[in-house]
Short mmCIF file of C-alpha atoms in Angstrom, two decimals:
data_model
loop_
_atom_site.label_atom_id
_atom_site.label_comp_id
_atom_site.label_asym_id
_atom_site.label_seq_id
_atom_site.Cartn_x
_atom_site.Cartn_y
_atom_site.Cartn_z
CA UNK R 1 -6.41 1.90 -12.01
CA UNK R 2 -9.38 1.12 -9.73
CA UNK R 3 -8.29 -2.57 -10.19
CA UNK R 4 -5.20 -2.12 -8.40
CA UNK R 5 -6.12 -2.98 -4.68
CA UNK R 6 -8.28 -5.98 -5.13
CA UNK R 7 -5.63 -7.66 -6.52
CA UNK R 8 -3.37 -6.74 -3.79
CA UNK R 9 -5.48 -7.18 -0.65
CA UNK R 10 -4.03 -10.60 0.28
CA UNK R 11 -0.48 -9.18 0.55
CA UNK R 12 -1.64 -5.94 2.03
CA UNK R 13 -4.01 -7.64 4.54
CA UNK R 14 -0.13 -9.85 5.50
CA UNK R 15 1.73 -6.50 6.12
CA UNK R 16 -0.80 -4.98 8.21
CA UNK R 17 -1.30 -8.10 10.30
CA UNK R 18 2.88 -8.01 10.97
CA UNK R 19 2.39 -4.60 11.81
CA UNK R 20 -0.32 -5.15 14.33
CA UNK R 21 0.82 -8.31 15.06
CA UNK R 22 -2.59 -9.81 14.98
CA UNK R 23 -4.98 -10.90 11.81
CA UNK R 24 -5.70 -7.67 10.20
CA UNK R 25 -7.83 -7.25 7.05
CA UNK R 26 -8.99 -4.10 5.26
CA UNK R 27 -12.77 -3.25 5.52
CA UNK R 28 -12.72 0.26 3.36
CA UNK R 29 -10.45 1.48 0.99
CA UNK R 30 -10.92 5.06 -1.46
CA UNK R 31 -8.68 6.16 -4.14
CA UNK R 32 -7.13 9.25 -3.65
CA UNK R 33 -7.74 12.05 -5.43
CA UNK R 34 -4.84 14.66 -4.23
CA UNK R 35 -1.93 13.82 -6.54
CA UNK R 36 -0.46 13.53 -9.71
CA UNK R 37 1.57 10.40 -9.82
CA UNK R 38 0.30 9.16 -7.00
CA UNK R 39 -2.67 7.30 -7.86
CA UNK R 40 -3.00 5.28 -4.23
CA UNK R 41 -5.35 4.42 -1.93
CA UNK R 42 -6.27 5.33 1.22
CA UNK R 43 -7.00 2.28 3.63
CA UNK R 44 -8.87 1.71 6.88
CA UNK R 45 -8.19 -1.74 8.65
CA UNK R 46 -10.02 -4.09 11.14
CA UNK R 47 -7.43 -2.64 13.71
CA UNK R 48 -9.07 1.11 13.10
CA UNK R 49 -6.02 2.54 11.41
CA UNK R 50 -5.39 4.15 8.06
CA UNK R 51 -2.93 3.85 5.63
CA UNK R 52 -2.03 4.81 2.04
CA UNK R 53 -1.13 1.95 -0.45
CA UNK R 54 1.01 3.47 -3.24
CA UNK R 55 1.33 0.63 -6.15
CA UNK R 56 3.87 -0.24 -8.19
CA UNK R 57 2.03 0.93 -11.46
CA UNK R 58 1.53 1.74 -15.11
CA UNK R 59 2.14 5.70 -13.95
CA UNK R 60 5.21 4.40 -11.59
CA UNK R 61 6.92 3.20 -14.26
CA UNK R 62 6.18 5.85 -16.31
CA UNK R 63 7.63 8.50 -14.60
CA UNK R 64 10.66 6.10 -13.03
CA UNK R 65 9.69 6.01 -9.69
CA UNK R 66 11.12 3.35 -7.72
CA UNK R 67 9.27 2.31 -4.65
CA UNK R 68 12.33 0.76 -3.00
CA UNK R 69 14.29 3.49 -3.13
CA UNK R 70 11.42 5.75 -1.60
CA UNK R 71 10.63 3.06 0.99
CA UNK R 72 14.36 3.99 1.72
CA UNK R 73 14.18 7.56 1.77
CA UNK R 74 11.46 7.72 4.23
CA UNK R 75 12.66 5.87 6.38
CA UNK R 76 15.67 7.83 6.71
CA UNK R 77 13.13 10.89 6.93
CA UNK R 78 11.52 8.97 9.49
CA UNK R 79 14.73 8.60 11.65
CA UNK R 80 14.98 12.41 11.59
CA UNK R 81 11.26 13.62 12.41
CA UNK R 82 10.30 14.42 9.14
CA UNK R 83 7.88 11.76 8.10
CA UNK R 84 6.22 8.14 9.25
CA UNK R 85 7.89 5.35 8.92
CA UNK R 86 6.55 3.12 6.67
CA UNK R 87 4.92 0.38 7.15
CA UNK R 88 6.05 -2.36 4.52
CA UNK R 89 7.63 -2.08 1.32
CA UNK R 90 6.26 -4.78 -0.95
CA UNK R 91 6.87 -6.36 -4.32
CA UNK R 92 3.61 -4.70 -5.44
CA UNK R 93 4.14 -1.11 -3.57
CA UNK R 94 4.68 0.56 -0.67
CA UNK R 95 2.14 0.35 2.22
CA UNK R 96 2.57 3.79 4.63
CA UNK R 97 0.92 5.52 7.65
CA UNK R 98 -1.75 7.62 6.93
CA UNK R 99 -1.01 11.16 8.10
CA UNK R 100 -3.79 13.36 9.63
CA UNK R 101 -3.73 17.01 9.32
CA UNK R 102 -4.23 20.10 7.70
CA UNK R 103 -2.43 20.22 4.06
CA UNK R 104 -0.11 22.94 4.12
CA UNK R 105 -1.18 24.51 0.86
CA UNK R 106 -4.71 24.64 2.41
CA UNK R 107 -3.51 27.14 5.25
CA UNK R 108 -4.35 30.72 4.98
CA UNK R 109 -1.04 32.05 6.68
CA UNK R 110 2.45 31.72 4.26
CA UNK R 111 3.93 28.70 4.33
CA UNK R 112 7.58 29.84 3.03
CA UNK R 113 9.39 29.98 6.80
CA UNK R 114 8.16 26.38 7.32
CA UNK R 115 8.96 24.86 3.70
CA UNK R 116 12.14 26.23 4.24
CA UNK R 117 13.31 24.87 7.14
CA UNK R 118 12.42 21.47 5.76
CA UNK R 119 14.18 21.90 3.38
CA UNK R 120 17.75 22.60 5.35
CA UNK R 121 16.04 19.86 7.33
CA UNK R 122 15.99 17.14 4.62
CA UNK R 123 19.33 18.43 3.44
CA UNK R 124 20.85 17.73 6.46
CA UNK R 125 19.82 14.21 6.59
CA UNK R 126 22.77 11.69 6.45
CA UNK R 127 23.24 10.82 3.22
CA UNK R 128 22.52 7.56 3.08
CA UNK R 129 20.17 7.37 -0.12
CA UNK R 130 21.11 6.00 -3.40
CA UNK R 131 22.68 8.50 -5.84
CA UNK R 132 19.88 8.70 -8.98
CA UNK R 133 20.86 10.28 -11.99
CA UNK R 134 18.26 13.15 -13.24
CA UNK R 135 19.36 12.69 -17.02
CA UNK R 136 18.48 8.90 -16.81
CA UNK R 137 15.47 10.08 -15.18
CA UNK R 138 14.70 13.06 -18.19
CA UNK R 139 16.08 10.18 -20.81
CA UNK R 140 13.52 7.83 -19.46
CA UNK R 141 10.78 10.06 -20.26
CA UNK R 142 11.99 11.32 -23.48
CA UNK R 143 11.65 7.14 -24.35
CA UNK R 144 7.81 7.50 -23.90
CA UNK R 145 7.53 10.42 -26.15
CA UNK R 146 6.97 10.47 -29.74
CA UNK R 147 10.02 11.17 -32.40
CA UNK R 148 8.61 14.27 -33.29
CA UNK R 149 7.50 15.52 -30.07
CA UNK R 150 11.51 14.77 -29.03
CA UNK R 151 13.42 16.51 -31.99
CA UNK R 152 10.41 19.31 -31.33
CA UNK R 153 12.75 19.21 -27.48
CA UNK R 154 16.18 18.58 -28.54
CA UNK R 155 17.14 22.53 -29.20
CA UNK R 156 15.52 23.48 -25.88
CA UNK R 157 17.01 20.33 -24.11
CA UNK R 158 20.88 21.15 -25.60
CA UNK R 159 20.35 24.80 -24.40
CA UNK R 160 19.20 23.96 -20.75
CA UNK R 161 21.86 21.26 -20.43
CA UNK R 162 24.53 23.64 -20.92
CA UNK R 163 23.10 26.20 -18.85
CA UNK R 164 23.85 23.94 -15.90
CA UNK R 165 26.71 24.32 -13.47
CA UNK R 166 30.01 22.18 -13.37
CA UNK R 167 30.14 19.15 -11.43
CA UNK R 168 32.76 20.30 -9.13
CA UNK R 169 30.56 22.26 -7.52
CA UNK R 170 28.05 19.74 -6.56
CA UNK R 171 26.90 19.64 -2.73
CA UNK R 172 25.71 15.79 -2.71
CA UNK R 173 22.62 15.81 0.11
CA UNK R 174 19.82 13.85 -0.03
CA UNK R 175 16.98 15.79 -2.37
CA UNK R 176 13.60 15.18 -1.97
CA UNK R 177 12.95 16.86 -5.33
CA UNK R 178 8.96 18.07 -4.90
CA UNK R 179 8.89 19.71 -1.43
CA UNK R 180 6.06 21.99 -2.55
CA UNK R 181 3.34 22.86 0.25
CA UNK R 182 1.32 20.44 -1.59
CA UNK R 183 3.45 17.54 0.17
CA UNK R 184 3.41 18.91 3.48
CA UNK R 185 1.01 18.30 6.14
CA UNK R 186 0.83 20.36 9.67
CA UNK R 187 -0.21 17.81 12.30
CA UNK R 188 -1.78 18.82 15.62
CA UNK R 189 1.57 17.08 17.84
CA UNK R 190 3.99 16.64 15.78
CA UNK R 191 4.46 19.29 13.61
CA UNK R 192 5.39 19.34 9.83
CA UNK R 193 5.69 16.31 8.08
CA UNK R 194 6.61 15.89 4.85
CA UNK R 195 5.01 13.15 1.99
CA UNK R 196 5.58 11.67 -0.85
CA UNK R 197 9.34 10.87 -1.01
CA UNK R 198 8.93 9.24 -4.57
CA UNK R 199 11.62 10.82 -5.74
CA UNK R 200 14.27 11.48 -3.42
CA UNK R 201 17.42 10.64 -4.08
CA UNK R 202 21.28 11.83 -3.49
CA UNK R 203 22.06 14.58 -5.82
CA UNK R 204 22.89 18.41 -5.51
CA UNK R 205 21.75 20.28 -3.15
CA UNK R 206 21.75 23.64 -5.88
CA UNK R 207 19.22 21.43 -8.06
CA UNK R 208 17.22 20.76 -4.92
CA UNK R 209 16.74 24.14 -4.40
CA UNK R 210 15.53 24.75 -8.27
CA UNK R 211 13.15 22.29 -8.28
CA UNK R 212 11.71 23.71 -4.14
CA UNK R 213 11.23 27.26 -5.85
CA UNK R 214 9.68 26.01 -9.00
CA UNK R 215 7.10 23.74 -6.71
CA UNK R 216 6.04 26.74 -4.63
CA UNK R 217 6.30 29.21 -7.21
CA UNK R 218 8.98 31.00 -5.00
CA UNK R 219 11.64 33.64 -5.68
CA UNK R 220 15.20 32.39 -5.83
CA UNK R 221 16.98 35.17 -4.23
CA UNK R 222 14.71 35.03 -1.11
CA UNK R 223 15.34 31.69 -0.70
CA UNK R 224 18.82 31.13 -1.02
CA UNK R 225 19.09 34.32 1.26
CA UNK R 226 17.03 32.12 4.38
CA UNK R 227 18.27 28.84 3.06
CA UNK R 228 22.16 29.73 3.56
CA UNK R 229 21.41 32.10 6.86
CA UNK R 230 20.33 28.24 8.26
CA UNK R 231 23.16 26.84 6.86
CA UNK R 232 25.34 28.94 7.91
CA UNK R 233 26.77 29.59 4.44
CA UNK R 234 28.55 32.58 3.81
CA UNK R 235 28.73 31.99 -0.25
CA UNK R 236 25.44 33.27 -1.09
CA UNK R 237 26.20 34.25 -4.67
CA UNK R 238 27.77 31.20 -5.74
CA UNK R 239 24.92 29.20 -3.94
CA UNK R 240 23.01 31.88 -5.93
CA UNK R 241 24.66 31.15 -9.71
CA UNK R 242 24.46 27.60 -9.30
CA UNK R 243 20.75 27.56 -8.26
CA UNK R 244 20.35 29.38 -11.18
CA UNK R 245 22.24 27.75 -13.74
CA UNK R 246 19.79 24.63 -12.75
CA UNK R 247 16.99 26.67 -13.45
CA UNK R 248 16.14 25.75 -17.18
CA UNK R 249 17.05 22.05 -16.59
CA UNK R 250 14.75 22.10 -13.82
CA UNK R 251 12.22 23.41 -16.14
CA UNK R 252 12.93 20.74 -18.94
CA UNK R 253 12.62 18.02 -16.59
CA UNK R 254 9.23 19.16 -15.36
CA UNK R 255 8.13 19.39 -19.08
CA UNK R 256 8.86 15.92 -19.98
CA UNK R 257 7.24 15.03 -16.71
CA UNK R 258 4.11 16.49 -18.15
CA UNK R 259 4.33 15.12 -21.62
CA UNK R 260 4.66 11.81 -20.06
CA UNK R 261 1.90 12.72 -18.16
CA UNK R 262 -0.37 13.72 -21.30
CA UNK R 263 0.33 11.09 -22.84
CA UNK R 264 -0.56 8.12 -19.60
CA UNK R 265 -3.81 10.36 -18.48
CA UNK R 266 -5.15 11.86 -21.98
CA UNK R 267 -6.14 14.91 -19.57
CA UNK R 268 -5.43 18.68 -21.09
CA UNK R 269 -4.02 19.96 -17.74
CA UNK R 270 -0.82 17.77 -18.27
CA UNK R 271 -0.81 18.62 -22.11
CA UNK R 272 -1.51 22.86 -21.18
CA UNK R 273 1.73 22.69 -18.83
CA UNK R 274 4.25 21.25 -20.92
CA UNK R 275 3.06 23.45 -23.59
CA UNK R 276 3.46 26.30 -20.77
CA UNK R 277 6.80 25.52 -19.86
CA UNK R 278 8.13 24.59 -23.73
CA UNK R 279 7.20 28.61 -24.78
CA UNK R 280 8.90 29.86 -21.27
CA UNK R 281 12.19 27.58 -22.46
CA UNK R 282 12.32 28.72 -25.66
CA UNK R 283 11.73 32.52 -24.97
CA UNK R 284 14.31 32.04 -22.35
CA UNK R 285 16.92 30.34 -24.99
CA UNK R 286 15.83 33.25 -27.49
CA UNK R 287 17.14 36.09 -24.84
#
């Protein structure tokens, strides 16, 4: 993917001169090498400012990432304190402040009290977002995998499904679906601010939760405890069950995520977690 900016500079050298408002170029630019999906770029201009190009890709259409949509979410984030705005969403990507800080998983002191209040924070939002569905999203990966590697899924996939909670108890907020500390930064004046909003979306809040305790390897019970104490919600246990019942969906999703990851990168990390999570899933569906 190191051939991705060069052929991009022209329009990203025309965004960053509207943002200045005055000819800008880039002079330096570094892949990152924090992420997973993100394969981007981190930019310094003729104006002394960074950025972070995030391409449309070979990965972002692998995992169904749609760079409109998070151009969208964060800058409804934005609106609210919780992240940059960006600078310019483009045909080719999505061009976006730079954010300087201290990574929040980097910190020695525990980060749970501030990754929650984002969280009540993001779920509070105005939900203006786009309402994605997470089995077109889990579909679209299952496309990428092999036949076998799919019927090898199907028993664990029909098992989590039904393990999920009725509709008609869906709290539609706007998710941002990998708040783990990893996507956090702690800036010196203003605060917490939360990254990569490639896959936010409308969708229920209980799911939202799942996928937050997954990412920072958090108890549920804890969490719902603090997260309805801020919301002022007095039906912890059903909060509780439905968090729950999202659980082993949660946990399918993330393993197609991987094998779509194993299969783009060739790397055995990706490969070693979906094998991780299939064995959890099916002990789990064996009782």
């Amino acid at each position: 993917m190191s051939d991705e900016l060069p052929a991009f500079d022209a329009p990203i050298n025309t965004a960053l001169s509207r943002f200045y408002a005055k000819p800008t170029e880039i002079i330096h630019a570094e892949p990152l090498a924090a992420g997973l999906t993100n394969r981007c770029w981190r930019i310094t201009d003729s104006q002394g400012g960074q950025s972070v190009w995030r391409p449309n890709s070979q990965a972002v259409r692998a995992f169904d990432i749609d760079r409109a949509r998070e151009a969208s979410a964060q800058s409804l984030a934005a609106n609210h304190g919780l992240a940059p705005q960006p600078i310019a969403s483009l045909a080719e990507g999505l061009l976006v402040p730079w954010v300087s800080g201290q990574p929040l998983d980097q910190r020695d002191d525990d980060p749970t009290a501030i990754l929650i209040d984002l969280l009540v924070r993001i779920h509070q939002l105005p939900v203006e977002l786009e309402t994605a569905s997470v089995d077109a999203q889990c579909q679209h990966y299952e496309q990428q995998l092999s036949a076998a590697n799919v019927h090898r899924l199907a028993d664990i996939k029909a098992w989590a499904i039904a393990q999920r909670p009725a509709t008609e108890g869906d709290i539609p907020v706007v998710c941002h679906m990998d708040l783990g500390a990893y996507n956090v930064v702690m800036t010196p004046h203003r605060g917490a601010v939360v990254l990569d909003w490639e896959y936010a979306r409308t969708a229920d809040a209980h799911l939202d939760i799942a996928l937050f305790c997954r990412a920072n390897a958090l108890q549920p019970d804890a969490v719902i405890e603090t997260y309805c104490a801020q919301q002022q919600i007095k039906a912890t246990e059903a909060v509780r069950r439905r968090v729950l019942a999202w659980l082993p969906f949660a946990d399918y999703l993330a393993l197609c995520w991987y094998e779509v990851g194993a299969k783009l990168y060739r790397l055995p990390a990706y490969k070693e977690a979906a094998n991780q999570l299939f064995e959890q899933l099916a002990a789990q569906r064996r009782g």
